PDB file of C-alpha atoms in Angstrom:
ATOM      1  CA  MET A   1     -21.016   8.825   8.831  1.00  0.00           C
ATOM      2  CA  SER A   2     -21.260  10.972   6.398  1.00  0.00           C
ATOM      3  CA  ALA A   3     -24.715  12.749   5.661  1.00  0.00           C
ATOM      4  CA  VAL A   4     -24.576  11.153   2.541  1.00  0.00           C
ATOM      5  CA  LEU A   5     -23.363   7.519   2.511  1.00  0.00           C
ATOM      6  CA  PRO A   6     -24.265   4.739   3.295  1.00  0.00           C
ATOM      7  CA  ARG A   7     -25.689   4.095   0.318  1.00  0.00           C
ATOM      8  CA  ILE A   8     -26.601   0.084  -1.195  1.00  0.00           C
ATOM      9  CA  GLU A   9     -25.692  -0.492  -4.793  1.00  0.00           C
ATOM     10  CA  PRO A  10     -26.225  -3.706  -6.752  1.00  0.00           C
ATOM     11  CA  ALA A  11     -23.454  -5.635  -7.345  1.00  0.00           C
ATOM     12  CA  GLY A  12     -24.752  -8.439  -9.895  1.00  0.00           C
ATOM     13  CA  LEU A  13     -27.756 -10.783  -9.260  1.00  0.00           C
ATOM     14  CA  ASP A  14     -26.308 -12.064  -6.415  1.00  0.00           C
ATOM     15  CA  GLY A  15     -24.895  -9.047  -4.443  1.00  0.00           C
ATOM     16  CA  TRP A  16     -24.986  -5.269  -3.521  1.00  0.00           C
ATOM     17  CA  MET A  17     -22.717  -3.524  -2.856  1.00  0.00           C
ATOM     18  CA  VAL A  18     -22.440  -1.298   1.074  1.00  0.00           C
ATOM     19  CA  ARG A  19     -20.598   2.148  -0.062  1.00  0.00           C
ATOM     20  CA  LEU A  20     -20.481   3.869   3.671  1.00  0.00           C
ATOM     21  CA  PHE A  21     -18.052   5.728   3.721  1.00  0.00           C
ATOM     22  CA  ALA A  22     -16.229   8.770   0.480  1.00  0.00           C
ATOM     23  CA  ALA A  23     -12.705   8.306   1.496  1.00  0.00           C
ATOM     24  CA  ILE A  24     -10.493   6.240   3.531  1.00  0.00           C
ATOM     25  CA  ASP A  25     -10.054   6.784   7.096  1.00  0.00           C
ATOM     26  CA  GLU A  26      -8.811   3.988   9.387  1.00  0.00           C
ATOM     27  CA  ALA A  27     -11.776   4.925  11.635  1.00  0.00           C
ATOM     28  CA  ASN A  28     -14.195   3.696   8.745  1.00  0.00           C
ATOM     29  CA  MET A  29     -12.950  -0.121  10.136  1.00  0.00           C
ATOM     30  CA  PRO A  30     -14.764  -0.469  13.234  1.00  0.00           C
ATOM     31  CA  TRP A  31     -18.312   0.700  11.246  1.00  0.00           C
ATOM     32  CA  LEU A  32     -17.491  -1.670   8.603  1.00  0.00           C
ATOM     33  CA  THR A  33     -15.588  -4.961  10.654  1.00  0.00           C
ATOM     34  CA  ALA A  34     -19.795  -3.717  12.426  1.00  0.00           C
ATOM     35  CA  LEU A  35     -21.509  -4.753   9.635  1.00  0.00           C
ATOM     36  CA  VAL A  36     -19.944  -6.978   8.961  1.00  0.00           C
ATOM     37  CA  ARG A  37     -20.215  -9.146  12.036  1.00  0.00           C
ATOM     38  CA  ARG A  38     -24.709  -8.132  11.807  1.00  0.00           C
ATOM     39  CA  CYS A  39     -24.875  -9.246   8.182  1.00  0.00           C
ATOM     40  CA  GLU A  40     -23.275 -13.176   9.050  1.00  0.00           C
ATOM     41  CA  ALA A  41     -26.012 -12.975  11.957  1.00  0.00           C
ATOM     42  CA  SER A  42     -28.720 -11.521   9.875  1.00  0.00           C
ATOM     43  CA  PHE A  43     -29.029 -13.542   6.080  1.00  0.00           C
ATOM     44  CA  GLY A  44     -27.300 -16.824   7.893  1.00  0.00           C
ATOM     45  CA  ASP A  45     -26.552 -20.143   5.684  1.00  0.00           C
ATOM     46  CA  ALA A  46     -28.714 -17.812   3.070  1.00  0.00           C
ATOM     47  CA  LEU A  47     -25.111 -15.314   3.249  1.00  0.00           C
ATOM     48  CA  VAL A  48     -21.978 -16.627   0.498  1.00  0.00           C
ATOM     49  CA  ASP A  49     -19.339 -13.833   0.664  1.00  0.00           C
ATOM     50  CA  LEU A  50     -18.345 -10.660   2.307  1.00  0.00           C
ATOM     51  CA  VAL A  51     -16.019  -8.712   0.907  1.00  0.00           C
ATOM     52  CA  PRO A  52     -15.564  -5.726   3.310  1.00  0.00           C
ATOM     53  CA  SER A  53     -12.534  -2.876   2.117  1.00  0.00           C
ATOM     54  CA  TYR A  54     -11.329   0.597   2.675  1.00  0.00           C
ATOM     55  CA  THR A  55     -14.838   2.154   2.275  1.00  0.00           C
ATOM     56  CA  THR A  56     -16.678  -0.423   0.923  1.00  0.00           C
ATOM     57  CA  LEU A  57     -18.862  -3.920   2.026  1.00  0.00           C
ATOM     58  CA  LEU A  58     -19.682  -6.228  -0.670  1.00  0.00           C
ATOM     59  CA  VAL A  59     -22.287  -8.804  -0.170  1.00  0.00           C
ATOM     60  CA  VAL A  60     -22.299 -12.050  -1.464  1.00  0.00           C
ATOM     61  CA  PHE A  61     -25.489 -14.297  -1.129  1.00  0.00           C
ATOM     62  CA  ASP A  62     -27.660 -17.480  -2.071  1.00  0.00           C
ATOM     63  CA  PRO A  63     -30.474 -15.358  -4.499  1.00  0.00           C
ATOM     64  CA  LEU A  64     -32.119 -18.820  -4.537  1.00  0.00           C
ATOM     65  CA  ALA A  65     -32.084 -18.717  -0.563  1.00  0.00           C
ATOM     66  CA  MET A  66     -32.717 -15.394  -0.375  1.00  0.00           C
ATOM     67  CA  ALA A  67     -34.360 -13.017  -2.369  1.00  0.00           C
ATOM     68  CA  PRO A  68     -32.312  -9.717  -3.622  1.00  0.00           C
ATOM     69  CA  GLU A  69     -35.186  -7.547  -2.680  1.00  0.00           C
ATOM     70  CA  GLU A  70     -35.004  -8.908   0.702  1.00  0.00           C
ATOM     71  CA  ALA A  71     -30.732  -9.188   0.329  1.00  0.00           C
ATOM     72  CA  ARG A  72     -31.063  -5.542   0.140  1.00  0.00           C
ATOM     73  CA  GLN A  73     -33.392  -3.775   2.982  1.00  0.00           C
ATOM     74  CA  ARG A  74     -31.822  -5.599   5.418  1.00  0.00           C
ATOM     75  CA  LEU A  75     -29.525  -4.064   4.652  1.00  0.00           C
ATOM     76  CA  THR A  76     -31.330  -1.016   5.562  1.00  0.00           C
ATOM     77  CA  THR A  77     -32.504  -2.325   8.553  1.00  0.00           C
ATOM     78  CA  LEU A  78     -28.529  -3.560   9.792  1.00  0.00           C
ATOM     79  CA  LEU A  79     -27.268   0.197   9.398  1.00  0.00           C
ATOM     80  CA  ALA A  80     -30.180   1.986  10.605  1.00  0.00           C
ATOM     81  CA  ASP A  81     -29.069   1.714  13.719  1.00  0.00           C
ATOM     82  CA  LEU A  82     -25.339  -0.035  12.803  1.00  0.00           C
ATOM     83  CA  GLN A  83     -22.708   1.682  15.842  1.00  0.00           C
ATOM     84  CA  PRO A  84     -18.581   0.913  15.496  1.00  0.00           C
ATOM     85  CA  ASP A  85     -17.007  -2.708  16.491  1.00  0.00           C
ATOM     86  CA  GLU A  86     -15.275  -1.355  18.977  1.00  0.00           C
ATOM     87  CA  ALA A  87     -13.972  -4.709  20.629  1.00  0.00           C
ATOM     88  CA  ARG A  88     -11.612  -5.633  17.597  1.00  0.00           C
ATOM     89  CA  ASP A  89      -9.728  -1.954  18.339  1.00  0.00           C
ATOM     90  CA  ASP A  90      -9.802  -3.738  22.772  1.00  0.00           C
ATOM     91  CA  ALA A  91      -7.937  -6.244  21.620  1.00  0.00           C
ATOM     92  CA  GLU A  92      -3.502  -6.760  21.804  1.00  0.00           C
ATOM     93  CA  PRO A  93      -2.059  -5.552  17.890  1.00  0.00           C
ATOM     94  CA  ARG A  94      -1.369  -9.194  15.350  1.00  0.00           C
ATOM     95  CA  GLU A  95       2.729  -9.098  15.978  1.00  0.00           C
ATOM     96  CA  LEU A  96       4.313 -10.076  12.867  1.00  0.00           C
ATOM     97  CA  PRO A  97       8.725 -11.737  13.693  1.00  0.00           C
ATOM     98  CA  THR A  98       9.862  -9.661  10.727  1.00  0.00           C
ATOM     99  CA  TRP A  99      14.327  -9.499   9.641  1.00  0.00           C
ATOM    100  CA  TYR A 100      15.002  -6.264   8.083  1.00  0.00           C
ATOM    101  CA  ASP A 101      17.628  -6.599   5.659  1.00  0.00           C
ATOM    102  CA  PRO A 102      19.107  -6.068   2.547  1.00  0.00           C
ATOM    103  CA  SER A 103      19.227  -9.520   1.158  1.00  0.00           C
ATOM    104  CA  VAL A 104      15.851  -9.640   1.603  1.00  0.00           C
ATOM    105  CA  GLY A 105      14.419  -6.214   1.470  1.00  0.00           C
ATOM    106  CA  PRO A 106      16.174  -4.760  -2.044  1.00  0.00           C
ATOM    107  CA  GLU A 107      14.646  -1.676  -1.706  1.00  0.00           C
ATOM    108  CA  LEU A 108      15.944  -0.397   2.143  1.00  0.00           C
ATOM    109  CA  GLU A 109      18.433   1.273   0.776  1.00  0.00           C
ATOM    110  CA  ARG A 110      16.886   2.765  -2.331  1.00  0.00           C
ATOM    111  CA  LEU A 111      13.824   3.924   0.186  1.00  0.00           C
ATOM    112  CA  ALA A 112      16.548   5.290   2.727  1.00  0.00           C
ATOM    113  CA  GLU A 113      18.357   7.103   0.026  1.00  0.00           C
ATOM    114  CA  ARG A 114      14.999   8.629  -1.211  1.00  0.00           C
ATOM    115  CA  ALA A 115      13.603   9.444   2.300  1.00  0.00           C
ATOM    116  CA  ASN A 116      17.704  11.181   3.582  1.00  0.00           C
ATOM    117  CA  MET A 117      17.602   8.519   5.856  1.00  0.00           C
ATOM    118  CA  SER A 118      20.368   5.634   6.672  1.00  0.00           C
ATOM    119  CA  ILE A 119      18.848   1.674   6.548  1.00  0.00           C
ATOM    120  CA  GLU A 120      18.498   1.938  10.370  1.00  0.00           C
ATOM    121  CA  GLN A 121      15.563   5.000   9.598  1.00  0.00           C
ATOM    122  CA  VAL A 122      14.018   4.114   7.672  1.00  0.00           C
ATOM    123  CA  ILE A 123      13.968  -0.245   9.682  1.00  0.00           C
ATOM    124  CA  GLU A 124      12.693   2.171  12.222  1.00  0.00           C
ATOM    125  CA  GLN A 125       9.988   4.013  10.766  1.00  0.00           C
ATOM    126  CA  HIS A 126       8.297   1.187   9.885  1.00  0.00           C
ATOM    127  CA  SER A 127       8.515  -1.239  12.266  1.00  0.00           C
ATOM    128  CA  GLN A 128       7.527   1.799  15.238  1.00  0.00           C
ATOM    129  CA  ALA A 129       3.915   2.296  13.666  1.00  0.00           C
ATOM    130  CA  GLU A 130       1.119   0.390  13.718  1.00  0.00           C
ATOM    131  CA  TYR A 131      -0.854  -0.438  10.713  1.00  0.00           C
ATOM    132  CA  ARG A 132      -4.722  -1.104  10.348  1.00  0.00           C
ATOM    133  CA  VAL A 133      -5.513  -3.904   7.516  1.00  0.00           C
ATOM    134  CA  PHE A 134      -8.146  -2.625   5.107  1.00  0.00           C
ATOM    135  CA  ALA A 135      -8.084  -5.008   2.831  1.00  0.00           C
ATOM    136  CA  LEU A 136      -7.513  -8.453   1.620  1.00  0.00           C
ATOM    137  CA  GLY A 137      -7.123  -9.563  -1.666  1.00  0.00           C
ATOM    138  CA  PHE A 138      -4.921 -10.290  -4.512  1.00  0.00           C
ATOM    139  CA  ALA A 139      -3.776 -13.315  -3.481  1.00  0.00           C
ATOM    140  CA  PRO A 140      -5.176 -15.299  -0.709  1.00  0.00           C
ATOM    141  CA  GLY A 141      -3.970 -13.640   2.333  1.00  0.00           C
ATOM    142  CA  PHE A 142      -2.484 -10.951   1.288  1.00  0.00           C
ATOM    143  CA  ALA A 143      -3.769  -7.426   3.262  1.00  0.00           C
ATOM    144  CA  PHE A 144      -3.447  -3.917   2.438  1.00  0.00           C
ATOM    145  CA  MET A 145      -2.776  -2.455   5.975  1.00  0.00           C
ATOM    146  CA  GLY A 146      -1.942   1.668   6.371  1.00  0.00           C
ATOM    147  CA  ARG A 147      -1.627   3.790   6.715  1.00  0.00           C
ATOM    148  CA  VAL A 148       3.073   4.242   6.219  1.00  0.00           C
ATOM    149  CA  ASP A 149       4.361   7.153   6.931  1.00  0.00           C
ATOM    150  CA  GLU A 150       4.793   9.381   4.342  1.00  0.00           C
ATOM    151  CA  ARG A 151       8.890  10.004   4.860  1.00  0.00           C
ATOM    152  CA  ILE A 152       8.755   6.581   3.646  1.00  0.00           C
ATOM    153  CA  ALA A 153       6.065   5.506   0.801  1.00  0.00           C
ATOM    154  CA  CYS A 154       7.483   4.639  -1.996  1.00  0.00           C
ATOM    155  CA  PRO A 155       5.578   4.141  -5.348  1.00  0.00           C
ATOM    156  CA  ARG A 156       5.547   1.001  -6.784  1.00  0.00           C
ATOM    157  CA  LEU A 157       8.341  -0.966  -9.356  1.00  0.00           C
ATOM    158  CA  GLU A 158       8.016   0.271 -13.034  1.00  0.00           C
ATOM    159  CA  THR A 159       8.777  -3.679 -13.960  1.00  0.00           C
ATOM    160  CA  PRO A 160       7.113  -6.196 -10.987  1.00  0.00           C
ATOM    161  CA  ARG A 161       9.348  -8.939 -10.132  1.00  0.00           C
ATOM    162  CA  ARG A 162       8.085 -12.543 -11.383  1.00  0.00           C
ATOM    163  CA  ARG A 163       8.621 -13.925  -8.439  1.00  0.00           C
ATOM    164  CA  VAL A 164       8.465 -11.951  -4.676  1.00  0.00           C
ATOM    165  CA  PRO A 165       9.258 -14.965  -2.173  1.00  0.00           C
ATOM    166  CA  ARG A 166       6.988 -15.809   0.764  1.00  0.00           C
ATOM    167  CA  GLY A 167       7.047 -13.898   4.450  1.00  0.00           C
ATOM    168  CA  SER A 168       8.564 -10.692   1.803  1.00  0.00           C
ATOM    169  CA  VAL A 169       7.357  -7.474   3.728  1.00  0.00           C
ATOM    170  CA  ALA A 170       6.924  -4.550   0.732  1.00  0.00           C
ATOM    171  CA  ILE A 171       5.942  -1.153   0.810  1.00  0.00           C
ATOM    172  CA  ALA A 172       3.718   0.643  -1.451  1.00  0.00           C
ATOM    173  CA  GLU A 173       2.855   3.708  -1.505  1.00  0.00           C
ATOM    174  CA  ARG A 174       1.393   4.307   1.843  1.00  0.00           C
ATOM    175  CA  GLN A 175       0.131   1.046   2.237  1.00  0.00           C
ATOM    176  CA  THR A 176       2.141  -1.890   3.339  1.00  0.00           C
ATOM    177  CA  SER A 177       1.864  -6.182   3.504  1.00  0.00           C
ATOM    178  CA  ALA A 178       3.342  -9.239   4.012  1.00  0.00           C
ATOM    179  CA  TYR A 179       3.448 -11.486   1.057  1.00  0.00           C
ATOM    180  CA  PRO A 180       1.593 -14.487   1.759  1.00  0.00           C
ATOM    181  CA  LEU A 181       3.123 -16.995  -0.820  1.00  0.00           C
ATOM    182  CA  VAL A 182       5.320 -17.011  -3.961  1.00  0.00           C
ATOM    183  CA  SER A 183       3.734 -14.641  -5.962  1.00  0.00           C
ATOM    184  CA  PRO A 184       4.499 -12.168  -9.150  1.00  0.00           C
ATOM    185  CA  GLY A 185       4.114  -8.673  -7.162  1.00  0.00           C
ATOM    186  CA  GLY A 186       5.319  -4.804  -8.050  1.00  0.00           C
ATOM    187  CA  TRP A 187       6.068  -3.836  -4.198  1.00  0.00           C
ATOM    188  CA  ASN A 188       9.235  -2.200  -2.102  1.00  0.00           C
ATOM    189  CA  LEU A 189      10.392  -5.381  -0.377  1.00  0.00           C
ATOM    190  CA  VAL A 190      12.399  -4.241   3.114  1.00  0.00           C
ATOM    191  CA  GLY A 191      12.702  -7.461   5.045  1.00  0.00           C
ATOM    192  CA  ARG A 192      10.558 -11.048   5.564  1.00  0.00           C
ATOM    193  CA  THR A 193       8.685 -12.660   8.253  1.00  0.00           C
ATOM    194  CA  SER A 194       8.655 -15.940   9.446  1.00  0.00           C
ATOM    195  CA  ALA A 195       4.728 -15.932   9.956  1.00  0.00           C
ATOM    196  CA  VAL A 196       2.176 -17.811   8.062  1.00  0.00           C
ATOM    197  CA  LEU A 197       0.357 -15.792   6.913  1.00  0.00           C
ATOM    198  CA  PHE A 198      -1.987 -18.209   4.816  1.00  0.00           C
ATOM    199  CA  ASP A 199      -2.512 -21.808   6.070  1.00  0.00           C
ATOM    200  CA  ARG A 200      -5.362 -24.012   4.122  1.00  0.00           C
ATOM    201  CA  HIS A 201      -5.883 -26.371   7.529  1.00  0.00           C
ATOM    202  CA  ARG A 202      -6.307 -22.105   9.564  1.00  0.00           C
ATOM    203  CA  GLU A 203      -9.465 -21.689  10.836  1.00  0.00           C
ATOM    204  CA  GLY A 204     -10.224 -18.488   7.761  1.00  0.00           C
ATOM    205  CA  PHE A 205      -7.249 -19.700   6.152  1.00  0.00           C
ATOM    206  CA  SER A 206      -6.004 -16.455   6.694  1.00  0.00           C
ATOM    207  CA  LEU A 207      -3.903 -15.496   9.971  1.00  0.00           C
ATOM    208  CA  LEU A 208      -5.341 -11.181   9.795  1.00  0.00           C
ATOM    209  CA  ALA A 209      -8.460  -9.602   9.138  1.00  0.00           C
ATOM    210  CA  VAL A 210     -10.062  -6.245   7.758  1.00  0.00           C
ATOM    211  CA  GLY A 211      -9.882  -4.303  10.585  1.00  0.00           C
ATOM    212  CA  ASP A 212      -6.569  -6.391  12.124  1.00  0.00           C
ATOM    213  CA  ARG A 213      -4.158  -4.006  13.904  1.00  0.00           C
ATOM    214  CA  VAL A 214      -0.991  -5.052  13.234  1.00  0.00           C
ATOM    215  CA  ARG A 215       3.095  -4.370  14.482  1.00  0.00           C
ATOM    216  CA  PHE A 216       6.380  -5.322  12.568  1.00  0.00           C
ATOM    217  CA  VAL A 217       8.145  -6.931  14.725  1.00  0.00           C
ATOM    218  CA  PRO A 218      12.556  -6.918  13.870  1.00  0.00           C
ATOM    219  CA  VAL A 219      14.476  -9.417  14.515  1.00  0.00           C
ATOM    220  CA  SER A 220      17.573 -10.592  13.814  1.00  0.00           C
ATOM    221  CA  ARG A 221      18.748 -13.207  11.719  1.00  0.00           C
ATOM    222  CA  VAL A 222      19.090 -16.365  14.217  1.00  0.00           C
ATOM    223  CA  GLU A 223      16.046 -15.502  16.052  1.00  0.00           C
ATOM    224  CA  PHE A 224      14.475 -14.868  12.350  1.00  0.00           C
ATOM    225  CA  GLU A 225      15.731 -18.393  11.704  1.00  0.00           C
ATOM    226  CA  ARG A 226      15.385 -20.344  14.713  1.00  0.00           C
ATOM    227  CA  LEU A 227      11.052 -19.336  13.849  1.00  0.00           C
ATOM    228  CA  GLY A 228      11.393 -21.029  10.470  1.00  0.00           C
ATOM    229  CA  GLY A 229      12.518 -18.185   8.033  1.00  0.00           C
ATOM    230  CA  ASP A 230      13.671 -18.252   5.120  1.00  0.00           C
ATOM    231  CA  THR A 231      17.107 -16.644   4.941  1.00  0.00           C
ATOM    232  CA  ARG A 232      17.877 -16.847   0.988  1.00  0.00           C
ATOM    233  CA  SER A 233      18.193 -13.548  -0.277  1.00  0.00           C
ATOM    234  CA  VAL A 234      15.722 -12.731  -3.231  1.00  0.00           C
ATOM    235  CA  GLU A 235      17.954 -13.503  -5.968  1.00  0.00           C
ATOM    236  CA  ALA A 236      18.363 -17.242  -4.823  1.00  0.00           C
ATOM    237  CA  ASN A 237      14.715 -17.509  -4.509  1.00  0.00           C
ATOM    238  CA  GLN A 238      14.088 -16.707  -8.119  1.00  0.00           C
TER     239      GLN A 238
END
């Protein structure tokens, strides 16, 4: 880690923001996931929430169960001998079955033209890469993943859609994700996954967690339907 970081900064009366890194990098994730596990063990019932992101970890605690200075001291102790969590890297990547088609991925053609590629090449480029979950947010179960190859990276839409269908696989700049629920959104849609990304009855609710490795696996329309995927076009879902 950087010689300057980590830093522990106040985040209200019941939280501390731990800044572990100065720049976004996939190599950050084993350190962040290690700190998450150590906080869970150290804070116990006083822990309210942990929010890992690209370079930081927000630690929210119950100030009635633990004084802010005690929480800060615990974090200082945890950071003193922190080692990266390699166990998650040893796990098999999560695979998301994905149907790539212009009807559910209306920006496929635009991305292909922008990259001077065929639609098939864009699909191949997106699906052959392995992505790391850097953060969860925006909507329950929405995983910010990276990093997308520069050739198919593309800015967000100038005018966001009011309704993006559940499961829509999308690209924004060098990030990719899949919408866990129907919601507004301005990312470039390239396909749709049949995976259930958010389930209130699942432990932890979200299929993906920060630090996970993910692959989008191309499937045919027939296989997508067999897996329970919604084949209605984006327009039909409006």
